[in-house]
Amino acid sequence: MKRAILALAFAAVVPMAVAADWNDLLRNGLDGWTVLGDGHWRIRSDGVVTASFGIDRQQELQGTTGIDREAFVAWSTRQSWLYTEREFEEFDLHLEYWVNTPGNSGISIRDPSQAACGIAERPDFNCTPSKQGYEIQIDSEYSGKWSTGSIYGLARAPEGLDKVGEWNRLNIQSRADAIRVYINGVLAAEHAGDPERPLKGPIGLQLHDIHSFVMFRNIWILEY
């Protein structure tokens, strides 16, 4: 009964009082998480995870002459991800995020590759997490092709569910027969899932490119 009540309340706000049922994925800081790529992932004293590339990535181009467009795009779009060491199958996930504007990020689920193609020196966008598993899009006036809350490549979310320049709530329901995404308590997208893709995998947080800065907090999961 308690789980049924929690499921009904899921689309609104995850109550912090149910910690016995919901697992805080940041309870031990970044223990249990793995940084992939050369992004700077930190957790502050207030429990907020921050991610940026910082000066290191920018210094890569210092002294470089005659860089062509392809090399520049590869440099500027090489990603970094923060992945859970554990895998999850059927669950409800709650988190809050903030991203700069224009900025881009995303949440990966069921991705066995752990974003290997995205963190490569020359990213291959044919095999990034949205192709291997599923990526829930976070887009703050970045491109507009897939609005925040979209299941990238599979189900588009309506525009305007997120609040630009503010903290937003993102909830994901992962079930064997469906994936549903809520932004600030509103159903944004749902999809039955691709039968060729895994039903289980880690959870990943994305730092999309050299220009993006993103923060996450209150990352809670309820497994079924």
PDB file of C-alpha atoms in Angstrom:
ATOM      1  CA  MET A   1       0.000   0.000   0.000  1.00  0.00           C
ATOM      2  CA  LYS A   2       2.784   2.414   0.892  1.00  0.00           C
ATOM      3  CA  ARG A   3       4.448   1.871  -2.483  1.00  0.00           C
ATOM      4  CA  ALA A   4       1.135   2.486  -4.247  1.00  0.00           C
ATOM      5  CA  ILE A   5       0.749   5.790  -2.448  1.00  0.00           C
ATOM      6  CA  LEU A   6       4.302   6.737  -3.382  1.00  0.00           C
ATOM      7  CA  ALA A   7       3.640   5.903  -7.026  1.00  0.00           C
ATOM      8  CA  LEU A   8       0.629   8.206  -7.073  1.00  0.00           C
ATOM      9  CA  ALA A   9       2.666  11.006  -5.566  1.00  0.00           C
ATOM     10  CA  PHE A  10       5.618  10.432  -7.889  1.00  0.00           C
ATOM     11  CA  ALA A  11       4.716  12.991 -10.536  1.00  0.00           C
ATOM     12  CA  ALA A  12       4.583  15.788  -8.000  1.00  0.00           C
ATOM     13  CA  VAL A  13       7.373  15.847  -5.417  1.00  0.00           C
ATOM     14  CA  VAL A  14       9.336  13.012  -3.879  1.00  0.00           C
ATOM     15  CA  PRO A  15       8.796  13.433  -0.131  1.00  0.00           C
ATOM     16  CA  MET A  16      12.090  13.459   1.709  1.00  0.00           C
ATOM     17  CA  ALA A  17      10.393  11.771   4.673  1.00  0.00           C
ATOM     18  CA  VAL A  18      10.276   8.422   2.834  1.00  0.00           C
ATOM     19  CA  ALA A  19      14.025   7.888   2.938  1.00  0.00           C
ATOM     20  CA  ALA A  20      13.459   4.334   4.181  1.00  0.00           C
ATOM     21  CA  ASP A  21      11.893   3.500   0.814  1.00  0.00           C
ATOM     22  CA  TRP A  22      13.756   5.874  -1.491  1.00  0.00           C
ATOM     23  CA  ASN A  23      17.513   5.445  -1.783  1.00  0.00           C
ATOM     24  CA  ASP A  24      19.549   8.664  -1.794  1.00  0.00           C
ATOM     25  CA  LEU A  25      22.159   8.115  -4.514  1.00  0.00           C
ATOM     26  CA  LEU A  26      24.275  10.955  -3.100  1.00  0.00           C
ATOM     27  CA  ARG A  27      24.114   9.760   0.495  1.00  0.00           C
ATOM     28  CA  ASN A  28      27.815   8.852   0.376  1.00  0.00           C
ATOM     29  CA  GLY A  29      28.853  11.697  -1.862  1.00  0.00           C
ATOM     30  CA  LEU A  30      30.241  10.463  -5.176  1.00  0.00           C
ATOM     31  CA  ASP A  31      31.134   7.034  -3.796  1.00  0.00           C
ATOM     32  CA  GLY A  32      29.361   4.544  -6.029  1.00  0.00           C
ATOM     33  CA  TRP A  33      29.713   6.837  -9.049  1.00  0.00           C
ATOM     34  CA  THR A  34      32.367   6.854 -11.788  1.00  0.00           C
ATOM     35  CA  VAL A  35      33.515   9.923 -13.738  1.00  0.00           C
ATOM     36  CA  LEU A  36      33.939   9.181 -17.444  1.00  0.00           C
ATOM     37  CA  GLY A  37      35.713  11.673 -19.670  1.00  0.00           C
ATOM     38  CA  ASP A  38      37.713  14.675 -18.507  1.00  0.00           C
ATOM     39  CA  GLY A  39      34.945  16.747 -16.934  1.00  0.00           C
ATOM     40  CA  HIS A  40      35.258  18.167 -13.426  1.00  0.00           C
ATOM     41  CA  TRP A  41      32.565  16.586 -11.240  1.00  0.00           C
ATOM     42  CA  ARG A  42      32.384  17.812  -7.643  1.00  0.00           C
ATOM     43  CA  ILE A  43      29.926  17.557  -4.766  1.00  0.00           C
ATOM     44  CA  ARG A  44      29.576  20.625  -2.562  1.00  0.00           C
ATOM     45  CA  SER A  45      28.975  20.690   1.167  1.00  0.00           C
ATOM     46  CA  ASP A  46      25.272  21.358   0.498  1.00  0.00           C
ATOM     47  CA  GLY A  47      24.953  18.143  -1.522  1.00  0.00           C
ATOM     48  CA  VAL A  48      24.872  19.772  -4.960  1.00  0.00           C
ATOM     49  CA  VAL A  49      26.855  18.038  -7.708  1.00  0.00           C
ATOM     50  CA  THR A  50      28.514  20.453 -10.143  1.00  0.00           C
ATOM     51  CA  ALA A  51      30.044  19.669 -13.532  1.00  0.00           C
ATOM     52  CA  SER A  52      32.119  21.690 -15.984  1.00  0.00           C
ATOM     53  CA  PHE A  53      35.207  21.244 -18.124  1.00  0.00           C
ATOM     54  CA  GLY A  54      37.133  24.189 -16.722  1.00  0.00           C
ATOM     55  CA  ILE A  55      40.441  25.530 -17.952  1.00  0.00           C
ATOM     56  CA  ASP A  56      41.971  22.137 -18.753  1.00  0.00           C
ATOM     57  CA  ARG A  57      39.905  21.535 -21.873  1.00  0.00           C
ATOM     58  CA  GLN A  58      40.415  25.114 -23.070  1.00  0.00           C
ATOM     59  CA  GLN A  59      44.182  24.825 -22.756  1.00  0.00           C
ATOM     60  CA  GLU A  60      44.175  21.982 -25.264  1.00  0.00           C
ATOM     61  CA  LEU A  61      43.831  24.525 -28.088  1.00  0.00           C
ATOM     62  CA  GLN A  62      46.514  26.930 -26.893  1.00  0.00           C
ATOM     63  CA  GLY A  63      49.297  27.176 -29.411  1.00  0.00           C
ATOM     64  CA  THR A  64      47.327  25.187 -31.982  1.00  0.00           C
ATOM     65  CA  THR A  65      47.398  26.649 -35.462  1.00  0.00           C
ATOM     66  CA  GLY A  66      45.367  25.746 -38.474  1.00  0.00           C
ATOM     67  CA  ILE A  67      42.776  23.660 -36.611  1.00  0.00           C
ATOM     68  CA  ASP A  68      40.080  22.566 -39.044  1.00  0.00           C
ATOM     69  CA  ARG A  69      36.349  22.590 -38.403  1.00  0.00           C
ATOM     70  CA  GLU A  70      36.102  18.845 -37.836  1.00  0.00           C
ATOM     71  CA  ALA A  71      38.812  18.925 -35.167  1.00  0.00           C
ATOM     72  CA  PHE A  72      37.197  21.931 -33.482  1.00  0.00           C
ATOM     73  CA  VAL A  73      33.768  20.266 -33.358  1.00  0.00           C
ATOM     74  CA  ALA A  74      35.332  17.100 -31.927  1.00  0.00           C
ATOM     75  CA  TRP A  75      37.108  19.139 -29.251  1.00  0.00           C
ATOM     76  CA  SER A  76      34.074  21.235 -28.315  1.00  0.00           C
ATOM     77  CA  THR A  77      31.503  18.407 -28.246  1.00  0.00           C
ATOM     78  CA  ARG A  78      33.478  15.696 -26.436  1.00  0.00           C
ATOM     79  CA  GLN A  79      31.337  14.790 -23.454  1.00  0.00           C
ATOM     80  CA  SER A  80      31.812  13.772 -19.848  1.00  0.00           C
ATOM     81  CA  TRP A  81      29.451  11.589 -17.821  1.00  0.00           C
ATOM     82  CA  LEU A  82      28.939  10.578 -14.218  1.00  0.00           C
ATOM     83  CA  TYR A  83      27.671   6.981 -14.039  1.00  0.00           C
ATOM     84  CA  THR A  84      26.426   4.842 -11.188  1.00  0.00           C
ATOM     85  CA  GLU A  85      28.473   1.717 -10.590  1.00  0.00           C
ATOM     86  CA  ARG A  86      25.255  -0.192  -9.941  1.00  0.00           C
ATOM     87  CA  GLU A  87      22.718  -1.149 -12.570  1.00  0.00           C
ATOM     88  CA  PHE A  88      18.982  -0.620 -12.168  1.00  0.00           C
ATOM     89  CA  GLU A  89      15.986  -2.177 -13.909  1.00  0.00           C
ATOM     90  CA  GLU A  90      12.496  -1.117 -12.801  1.00  0.00           C
ATOM     91  CA  PHE A  91      12.560   2.063 -10.750  1.00  0.00           C
ATOM     92  CA  ASP A  92      11.331   5.585 -10.138  1.00  0.00           C
ATOM     93  CA  LEU A  93      14.060   8.225 -10.276  1.00  0.00           C
ATOM     94  CA  HIS A  94      13.755  11.748  -8.907  1.00  0.00           C
ATOM     95  CA  LEU A  95      16.342  14.497  -9.303  1.00  0.00           C
ATOM     96  CA  GLU A  96      16.613  18.245  -9.625  1.00  0.00           C
ATOM     97  CA  TYR A  97      18.883  19.968 -12.121  1.00  0.00           C
ATOM     98  CA  TRP A  98      20.138  23.397 -13.125  1.00  0.00           C
ATOM     99  CA  VAL A  99      21.853  24.106 -16.451  1.00  0.00           C
ATOM    100  CA  ASN A 100      23.257  27.293 -17.934  1.00  0.00           C
ATOM    101  CA  THR A 101      21.472  28.985 -20.845  1.00  0.00           C
ATOM    102  CA  PRO A 102      22.119  28.092 -23.615  1.00  0.00           C
ATOM    103  CA  GLY A 103      23.095  24.720 -22.225  1.00  0.00           C
ATOM    104  CA  ASN A 104      22.553  21.026 -22.678  1.00  0.00           C
ATOM    105  CA  SER A 105      22.591  17.932 -20.501  1.00  0.00           C
ATOM    106  CA  GLY A 106      20.737  14.669 -20.097  1.00  0.00           C
ATOM    107  CA  ILE A 107      20.046  11.590 -18.008  1.00  0.00           C
ATOM    108  CA  SER A 108      21.027   8.181 -19.325  1.00  0.00           C
ATOM    109  CA  ILE A 109      19.321   4.938 -18.336  1.00  0.00           C
ATOM    110  CA  ARG A 110      19.941   1.330 -19.407  1.00  0.00           C
ATOM    111  CA  ASP A 111      23.156   2.223 -21.273  1.00  0.00           C
ATOM    112  CA  PRO A 112      25.624  -0.689 -21.092  1.00  0.00           C
ATOM    113  CA  SER A 113      28.297   1.277 -22.983  1.00  0.00           C
ATOM    114  CA  GLN A 114      28.537   3.957 -20.268  1.00  0.00           C
ATOM    115  CA  ALA A 115      28.764   6.682 -22.931  1.00  0.00           C
ATOM    116  CA  ALA A 116      31.956   5.285 -24.479  1.00  0.00           C
ATOM    117  CA  CYS A 117      31.202   6.907 -27.855  1.00  0.00           C
ATOM    118  CA  GLY A 118      30.432  10.304 -26.326  1.00  0.00           C
ATOM    119  CA  ILE A 119      33.620  10.604 -24.287  1.00  0.00           C
ATOM    120  CA  ALA A 120      35.861   9.529 -27.172  1.00  0.00           C
ATOM    121  CA  GLU A 121      38.325  12.091 -28.489  1.00  0.00           C
ATOM    122  CA  ARG A 122      36.246  12.244 -31.654  1.00  0.00           C
ATOM    123  CA  PRO A 123      32.684  11.527 -30.478  1.00  0.00           C
ATOM    124  CA  ASP A 124      30.609   9.131 -32.554  1.00  0.00           C
ATOM    125  CA  PHE A 125      27.001  10.250 -32.201  1.00  0.00           C
ATOM    126  CA  ASN A 126      25.737   7.050 -33.811  1.00  0.00           C
ATOM    127  CA  CYS A 127      26.411   5.091 -30.627  1.00  0.00           C
ATOM    128  CA  THR A 128      25.979   7.555 -27.758  1.00  0.00           C
ATOM    129  CA  PRO A 129      23.677   6.677 -24.803  1.00  0.00           C
ATOM    130  CA  SER A 130      20.529   7.726 -26.674  1.00  0.00           C
ATOM    131  CA  LYS A 131      21.265   4.934 -29.188  1.00  0.00           C
ATOM    132  CA  GLN A 132      22.611   2.281 -26.788  1.00  0.00           C
ATOM    133  CA  GLY A 133      20.043   2.768 -24.030  1.00  0.00           C
ATOM    134  CA  TYR A 134      17.880   5.851 -23.467  1.00  0.00           C
ATOM    135  CA  GLU A 135      18.691   9.504 -22.870  1.00  0.00           C
ATOM    136  CA  ILE A 136      16.266  11.913 -21.251  1.00  0.00           C
ATOM    137  CA  GLN A 137      16.986  15.305 -22.749  1.00  0.00           C
ATOM    138  CA  ILE A 138      17.757  18.489 -20.838  1.00  0.00           C
ATOM    139  CA  ASP A 139      17.844  21.473 -23.208  1.00  0.00           C
ATOM    140  CA  SER A 140      17.955  25.083 -22.040  1.00  0.00           C
ATOM    141  CA  GLU A 141      17.551  27.061 -25.277  1.00  0.00           C
ATOM    142  CA  TYR A 142      20.393  25.014 -26.777  1.00  0.00           C
ATOM    143  CA  SER A 143      18.974  23.643 -30.020  1.00  0.00           C
ATOM    144  CA  GLY A 144      15.213  23.215 -29.641  1.00  0.00           C
ATOM    145  CA  LYS A 145      15.148  19.969 -31.633  1.00  0.00           C
ATOM    146  CA  TRP A 146      14.400  17.826 -28.568  1.00  0.00           C
ATOM    147  CA  SER A 147      12.849  19.765 -25.697  1.00  0.00           C
ATOM    148  CA  THR A 148      13.602  19.047 -22.060  1.00  0.00           C
ATOM    149  CA  GLY A 149      11.886  15.844 -21.006  1.00  0.00           C
ATOM    150  CA  SER A 150      12.092  14.199 -24.425  1.00  0.00           C
ATOM    151  CA  ILE A 151      13.211  10.584 -24.691  1.00  0.00           C
ATOM    152  CA  TYR A 152      15.863  11.492 -27.219  1.00  0.00           C
ATOM    153  CA  GLY A 153      15.209  10.085 -30.678  1.00  0.00           C
ATOM    154  CA  LEU A 154      12.010   8.340 -29.620  1.00  0.00           C
ATOM    155  CA  ALA A 155       9.435  10.643 -28.002  1.00  0.00           C
ATOM    156  CA  ARG A 156       9.307  14.432 -28.080  1.00  0.00           C
ATOM    157  CA  ALA A 157       8.243  16.509 -25.082  1.00  0.00           C
ATOM    158  CA  PRO A 158       6.256  19.728 -25.488  1.00  0.00           C
ATOM    159  CA  GLU A 159       8.214  22.922 -25.071  1.00  0.00           C
ATOM    160  CA  GLY A 160       7.992  25.118 -21.999  1.00  0.00           C
ATOM    161  CA  LEU A 161       7.785  22.541 -19.206  1.00  0.00           C
ATOM    162  CA  ASP A 162      11.126  23.621 -17.753  1.00  0.00           C
ATOM    163  CA  LYS A 163      11.985  26.955 -16.148  1.00  0.00           C
ATOM    164  CA  VAL A 164      14.972  28.631 -17.770  1.00  0.00           C
ATOM    165  CA  GLY A 165      17.695  29.658 -15.335  1.00  0.00           C
ATOM    166  CA  GLU A 166      16.050  27.902 -12.380  1.00  0.00           C
ATOM    167  CA  TRP A 167      16.143  24.556 -10.633  1.00  0.00           C
ATOM    168  CA  ASN A 168      13.781  22.033 -12.246  1.00  0.00           C
ATOM    169  CA  ARG A 169      12.438  18.636 -11.137  1.00  0.00           C
ATOM    170  CA  LEU A 170      12.886  15.655 -13.429  1.00  0.00           C
ATOM    171  CA  ASN A 171      11.256  12.286 -12.686  1.00  0.00           C
ATOM    172  CA  ILE A 172      11.663   9.067 -14.650  1.00  0.00           C
ATOM    173  CA  GLN A 173       9.577   5.907 -14.419  1.00  0.00           C
ATOM    174  CA  SER A 174      11.460   2.925 -15.849  1.00  0.00           C
ATOM    175  CA  ARG A 175       9.340  -0.174 -16.377  1.00  0.00           C
ATOM    176  CA  ALA A 176       9.719  -3.255 -18.576  1.00  0.00           C
ATOM    177  CA  ASP A 177       6.855  -2.052 -20.771  1.00  0.00           C
ATOM    178  CA  ALA A 178       7.249   1.735 -20.616  1.00  0.00           C
ATOM    179  CA  ILE A 179       9.421   4.737 -19.873  1.00  0.00           C
ATOM    180  CA  ARG A 180       7.709   7.903 -18.635  1.00  0.00           C
ATOM    181  CA  VAL A 181       9.265  11.281 -17.978  1.00  0.00           C
ATOM    182  CA  TYR A 182       7.856  14.115 -15.877  1.00  0.00           C
ATOM    183  CA  ILE A 183       9.181  17.679 -15.782  1.00  0.00           C
ATOM    184  CA  ASN A 184       8.086  19.733 -12.790  1.00  0.00           C
ATOM    185  CA  GLY A 185       5.225  17.286 -12.178  1.00  0.00           C
ATOM    186  CA  VAL A 186       3.891  17.270 -15.758  1.00  0.00           C
ATOM    187  CA  LEU A 187       4.054  14.219 -18.031  1.00  0.00           C
ATOM    188  CA  ALA A 188       6.537  15.190 -20.743  1.00  0.00           C
ATOM    189  CA  ALA A 189       7.074  12.014 -22.757  1.00  0.00           C
ATOM    190  CA  GLU A 190       6.459   8.278 -22.707  1.00  0.00           C
ATOM    191  CA  HIS A 191       7.559   5.366 -24.854  1.00  0.00           C
ATOM    192  CA  ALA A 192       7.090   1.605 -24.769  1.00  0.00           C
ATOM    193  CA  GLY A 193      10.822   1.108 -25.221  1.00  0.00           C
ATOM    194  CA  ASP A 194      12.812  -0.496 -28.009  1.00  0.00           C
ATOM    195  CA  PRO A 195      12.688  -4.317 -27.734  1.00  0.00           C
ATOM    196  CA  GLU A 196      16.253  -4.436 -29.062  1.00  0.00           C
ATOM    197  CA  ARG A 197      17.613  -2.330 -26.204  1.00  0.00           C
ATOM    198  CA  PRO A 198      18.495  -3.472 -22.667  1.00  0.00           C
ATOM    199  CA  LEU A 199      15.968  -3.504 -19.831  1.00  0.00           C
ATOM    200  CA  LYS A 200      18.669  -2.882 -17.242  1.00  0.00           C
ATOM    201  CA  GLY A 201      21.703  -0.641 -16.863  1.00  0.00           C
ATOM    202  CA  PRO A 202      23.408   2.144 -14.911  1.00  0.00           C
ATOM    203  CA  ILE A 203      22.173   5.714 -14.532  1.00  0.00           C
ATOM    204  CA  GLY A 204      24.260   8.511 -16.030  1.00  0.00           C
ATOM    205  CA  LEU A 205      24.391  12.302 -15.729  1.00  0.00           C
ATOM    206  CA  GLN A 206      25.696  14.223 -18.732  1.00  0.00           C
ATOM    207  CA  LEU A 207      28.066  17.149 -19.174  1.00  0.00           C
ATOM    208  CA  HIS A 208      27.314  17.751 -22.832  1.00  0.00           C
ATOM    209  CA  ASP A 209      30.011  20.060 -24.203  1.00  0.00           C
ATOM    210  CA  ILE A 210      32.717  22.637 -23.495  1.00  0.00           C
ATOM    211  CA  HIS A 211      30.159  25.426 -23.091  1.00  0.00           C
ATOM    212  CA  SER A 212      27.759  23.722 -20.677  1.00  0.00           C
ATOM    213  CA  PHE A 213      27.704  23.929 -16.883  1.00  0.00           C
ATOM    214  CA  VAL A 214      25.261  21.756 -14.987  1.00  0.00           C
ATOM    215  CA  MET A 215      24.274  21.021 -11.385  1.00  0.00           C
ATOM    216  CA  PHE A 216      22.266  18.167  -9.858  1.00  0.00           C
ATOM    217  CA  ARG A 217      20.810  17.600  -6.393  1.00  0.00           C
ATOM    218  CA  ASN A 218      18.355  15.376  -4.496  1.00  0.00           C
ATOM    219  CA  ILE A 219      18.951  12.272  -6.608  1.00  0.00           C
ATOM    220  CA  TRP A 220      16.597   9.634  -5.192  1.00  0.00           C
ATOM    221  CA  ILE A 221      15.616   6.218  -6.526  1.00  0.00           C
ATOM    222  CA  LEU A 222      12.871   3.740  -5.602  1.00  0.00           C
ATOM    223  CA  GLU A 223      13.405   0.230  -6.990  1.00  0.00           C
ATOM    224  CA  TYR A 224      10.622  -2.253  -7.723  1.00  0.00           C
TER     225      TYR A 224
END
